[in-house]
């Protein structure tokens, strides 16, 4: 399911904050793609909790028509299979955008399409794309 955030065409600053709720060790980063060109990494977490503090991604006008790509890797190696399954089931990820037309808005990852799990369930990868309109 395509998710989108209304940024509009103003000079207001758009911000993104990512919160990862997991017992595993997580790392997150995000980048922006507009007109086929990637900005590179605009924000990232520490290599432990996966949380990205509120980060400016530029003005609404410069982001209109762009896509934000958020990538998250979670390591569950230190847990038993039963604990890994529980960690995956209880995984919580929130993307909070602010500065757009409708103010702050929260998005969650889509388990059916954004989640990839290794066969041993020890590594989890989440890839989410949010369109900025």
PDB file of N, CA and C in Angstrom, residues 80-120:
ATOM      1  N   UNK A  80      16.344 -16.875  21.344  1.00  0.00           N
ATOM      2  CA  UNK A  80      15.889 -18.193  20.902  1.00  0.00           C
ATOM      3  C   UNK A  80      14.884 -18.004  19.762  1.00  0.00           C
ATOM      4  N   UNK A  81      14.561 -19.083  19.071  1.00  0.00           N
ATOM      5  CA  UNK A  81      13.595 -19.015  17.976  1.00  0.00           C
ATOM      6  C   UNK A  81      12.245 -18.489  18.468  1.00  0.00           C
ATOM      7  N   UNK A  82      11.806 -18.966  19.611  1.00  0.00           N
ATOM      8  CA  UNK A  82      10.530 -18.504  20.162  1.00  0.00           C
ATOM      9  C   UNK A  82      10.579 -16.997  20.470  1.00  0.00           C
ATOM     10  N   UNK A  83      11.678 -16.532  21.026  1.00  0.00           N
ATOM     11  CA  UNK A  83      11.830 -15.109  21.329  1.00  0.00           C
ATOM     12  C   UNK A  83      11.893 -14.274  20.043  1.00  0.00           C
ATOM     13  N   UNK A  84      12.538 -14.817  19.012  1.00  0.00           N
ATOM     14  CA  UNK A  84      12.611 -14.115  17.727  1.00  0.00           C
ATOM     15  C   UNK A  84      11.227 -13.943  17.126  1.00  0.00           C
ATOM     16  N   UNK A  85      10.448 -15.011  17.156  1.00  0.00           N
ATOM     17  CA  UNK A  85       9.091 -14.945  16.615  1.00  0.00           C
ATOM     18  C   UNK A  85       8.258 -13.912  17.366  1.00  0.00           C
ATOM     19  N   UNK A  86       8.404 -13.871  18.682  1.00  0.00           N
ATOM     20  CA  UNK A  86       7.687 -12.893  19.492  1.00  0.00           C
ATOM     21  C   UNK A  86       8.161 -11.474  19.163  1.00  0.00           C
ATOM     22  N   UNK A  87       9.471 -11.296  19.004  1.00  0.00           N
ATOM     23  CA  UNK A  87      10.024  -9.978  18.675  1.00  0.00           C
ATOM     24  C   UNK A  87       9.501  -9.482  17.328  1.00  0.00           C
ATOM     25  N   UNK A  88       9.406 -10.374  16.362  1.00  0.00           N
ATOM     26  CA  UNK A  88       8.890 -10.004  15.035  1.00  0.00           C
ATOM     27  C   UNK A  88       7.408  -9.653  15.127  1.00  0.00           C
ATOM     28  N   UNK A  89       6.668 -10.448  15.873  1.00  0.00           N
ATOM     29  CA  UNK A  89       5.236 -10.198  16.027  1.00  0.00           C
ATOM     30  C   UNK A  89       4.956  -8.862  16.713  1.00  0.00           C
ATOM     31  N   UNK A  90       5.813  -8.489  17.653  1.00  0.00           N
ATOM     32  CA  UNK A  90       5.602  -7.269  18.442  1.00  0.00           C
ATOM     33  C   UNK A  90       6.394  -6.068  17.932  1.00  0.00           C
ATOM     34  N   UNK A  91       7.008  -6.192  16.792  1.00  0.00           N
ATOM     35  CA  UNK A  91       7.800  -5.108  16.217  1.00  0.00           C
ATOM     36  C   UNK A  91       6.945  -3.870  15.980  1.00  0.00           C
ATOM     37  N   UNK A  92       7.468  -2.728  16.380  1.00  0.00           N
ATOM     38  CA  UNK A  92       6.759  -1.452  16.225  1.00  0.00           C
ATOM     39  C   UNK A  92       7.694  -0.460  15.540  1.00  0.00           C
ATOM     40  N   UNK A  93       7.223   0.130  14.453  1.00  0.00           N
ATOM     41  CA  UNK A  93       7.998   1.165  13.760  1.00  0.00           C
ATOM     42  C   UNK A  93       7.056   2.303  13.408  1.00  0.00           C
ATOM     43  N   UNK A  94       7.465   3.516  13.755  1.00  0.00           N
ATOM     44  CA  UNK A  94       6.660   4.701  13.477  1.00  0.00           C
ATOM     45  C   UNK A  94       7.515   5.732  12.743  1.00  0.00           C
ATOM     46  N   UNK A  95       6.946   6.279  11.684  1.00  0.00           N
ATOM     47  CA  UNK A  95       7.577   7.360  10.931  1.00  0.00           C
ATOM     48  C   UNK A  95       6.738   8.607  11.172  1.00  0.00           C
ATOM     49  N   UNK A  96       7.300   9.632  11.803  1.00  0.00           N
ATOM     50  CA  UNK A  96       6.547  10.851  12.091  1.00  0.00           C
ATOM     51  C   UNK A  96       7.069  11.988  11.216  1.00  0.00           C
ATOM     52  N   UNK A  97       6.216  12.452  10.320  1.00  0.00           N
ATOM     53  CA  UNK A  97       6.531  13.610   9.490  1.00  0.00           C
ATOM     54  C   UNK A  97       5.886  14.844  10.097  1.00  0.00           C
ATOM     55  N   UNK A  98       6.534  15.991   9.945  1.00  0.00           N
ATOM     56  CA  UNK A  98       5.945  17.254  10.386  1.00  0.00           C
ATOM     57  C   UNK A  98       6.375  18.357   9.425  1.00  0.00           C
ATOM     58  N   UNK A  99       5.635  19.473   9.480  1.00  0.00           N
ATOM     59  CA  UNK A  99       5.934  20.617   8.634  1.00  0.00           C
ATOM     60  C   UNK A  99       5.110  20.697   7.369  1.00  0.00           C
ATOM     61  N   UNK A 100       4.302  19.682   7.104  1.00  0.00           N
ATOM     62  CA  UNK A 100       3.495  19.654   5.891  1.00  0.00           C
ATOM     63  C   UNK A 100       2.162  20.359   6.056  1.00  0.00           C
ATOM     64  N   UNK A 101       1.371  20.310   5.013  1.00  0.00           N
ATOM     65  CA  UNK A 101       0.079  20.991   4.936  1.00  0.00           C
ATOM     66  C   UNK A 101      -0.832  20.642   6.110  1.00  0.00           C
ATOM     67  N   UNK A 102      -0.904  19.367   6.482  1.00  0.00           N
ATOM     68  CA  UNK A 102      -1.812  18.920   7.542  1.00  0.00           C
ATOM     69  C   UNK A 102      -1.134  18.788   8.901  1.00  0.00           C
ATOM     70  N   UNK A 103       0.084  19.312   9.037  1.00  0.00           N
ATOM     71  CA  UNK A 103       0.804  19.219  10.305  1.00  0.00           C
ATOM     72  C   UNK A 103       1.420  17.849  10.515  1.00  0.00           C
ATOM     73  N   UNK A 104       1.680  17.489  11.774  1.00  0.00           N
ATOM     74  CA  UNK A 104       2.319  16.199  12.061  1.00  0.00           C
ATOM     75  C   UNK A 104       1.437  15.022  11.655  1.00  0.00           C
ATOM     76  N   UNK A 105       2.080  13.997  11.121  1.00  0.00           N
ATOM     77  CA  UNK A 105       1.348  12.788  10.735  1.00  0.00           C
ATOM     78  C   UNK A 105       2.250  11.582  10.951  1.00  0.00           C
ATOM     79  N   UNK A 106       1.663  10.515  11.508  1.00  0.00           N
ATOM     80  CA  UNK A 106       2.394   9.284  11.786  1.00  0.00           C
ATOM     81  C   UNK A 106       2.039   8.203  10.781  1.00  0.00           C
ATOM     82  N   UNK A 107       3.069   7.429  10.410  1.00  0.00           N
ATOM     83  CA  UNK A 107       2.897   6.288   9.518  1.00  0.00           C
ATOM     84  C   UNK A 107       3.544   5.078  10.177  1.00  0.00           C
ATOM     85  N   UNK A 108       2.987   3.914   9.945  1.00  0.00           N
ATOM     86  CA  UNK A 108       3.572   2.662  10.416  1.00  0.00           C
ATOM     87  C   UNK A 108       4.051   1.872   9.219  1.00  0.00           C
ATOM     88  N   UNK A 109       4.984   0.956   9.469  1.00  0.00           N
ATOM     89  CA  UNK A 109       5.420   0.098   8.370  1.00  0.00           C
ATOM     90  C   UNK A 109       4.314  -0.899   8.057  1.00  0.00           C
ATOM     91  N   UNK A 110       4.314  -1.369   6.824  1.00  0.00           N
ATOM     92  CA  UNK A 110       3.302  -2.316   6.362  1.00  0.00           C
ATOM     93  C   UNK A 110       3.893  -3.728   6.428  1.00  0.00           C
ATOM     94  N   UNK A 111       3.491  -4.498   7.426  1.00  0.00           N
ATOM     95  CA  UNK A 111       4.070  -5.831   7.628  1.00  0.00           C
ATOM     96  C   UNK A 111       3.997  -6.713   6.394  1.00  0.00           C
ATOM     97  N   UNK A 112       2.903  -6.607   5.646  1.00  0.00           N
ATOM     98  CA  UNK A 112       2.714  -7.493   4.499  1.00  0.00           C
ATOM     99  C   UNK A 112       3.701  -7.182   3.374  1.00  0.00           C
ATOM    100  N   UNK A 113       4.124  -5.932   3.214  1.00  0.00           N
ATOM    101  CA  UNK A 113       4.958  -5.583   2.064  1.00  0.00           C
ATOM    102  C   UNK A 113       6.340  -5.047   2.425  1.00  0.00           C
ATOM    103  N   UNK A 114       6.527  -4.496   3.606  1.00  0.00           N
ATOM    104  CA  UNK A 114       7.793  -3.846   3.958  1.00  0.00           C
ATOM    105  C   UNK A 114       8.770  -4.748   4.703  1.00  0.00           C
ATOM    106  N   UNK A 115       8.344  -5.901   5.144  1.00  0.00           N
ATOM    107  CA  UNK A 115       9.115  -6.753   6.052  1.00  0.00           C
ATOM    108  C   UNK A 115       9.722  -7.950   5.325  1.00  0.00           C
ATOM    109  N   UNK A 116      11.025  -8.163   5.538  1.00  0.00           N
ATOM    110  CA  UNK A 116      11.719  -9.344   5.023  1.00  0.00           C
ATOM    111  C   UNK A 116      12.421 -10.013   6.201  1.00  0.00           C
ATOM    112  N   UNK A 117      12.275 -11.330   6.312  1.00  0.00           N
ATOM    113  CA  UNK A 117      12.840 -12.080   7.432  1.00  0.00           C
ATOM    114  C   UNK A 117      13.679 -13.226   6.886  1.00  0.00           C
ATOM    115  N   UNK A 118      14.882 -13.420   7.446  1.00  0.00           N
ATOM    116  CA  UNK A 118      15.720 -14.539   7.020  1.00  0.00           C
ATOM    117  C   UNK A 118      15.090 -15.854   7.489  1.00  0.00           C
ATOM    118  N   UNK A 119      15.446 -16.975   6.861  1.00  0.00           N
ATOM    119  CA  UNK A 119      14.849 -18.260   7.238  1.00  0.00           C
ATOM    120  C   UNK A 119      15.015 -18.617   8.721  1.00  0.00           C
ATOM    121  N   UNK A 120      16.135 -18.238   9.328  1.00  0.00           N
ATOM    122  CA  UNK A 120      16.349 -18.529  10.752  1.00  0.00           C
ATOM    123  C   UNK A 120      15.726 -17.471  11.664  1.00  0.00           C
TER     124      UNK A 120
END
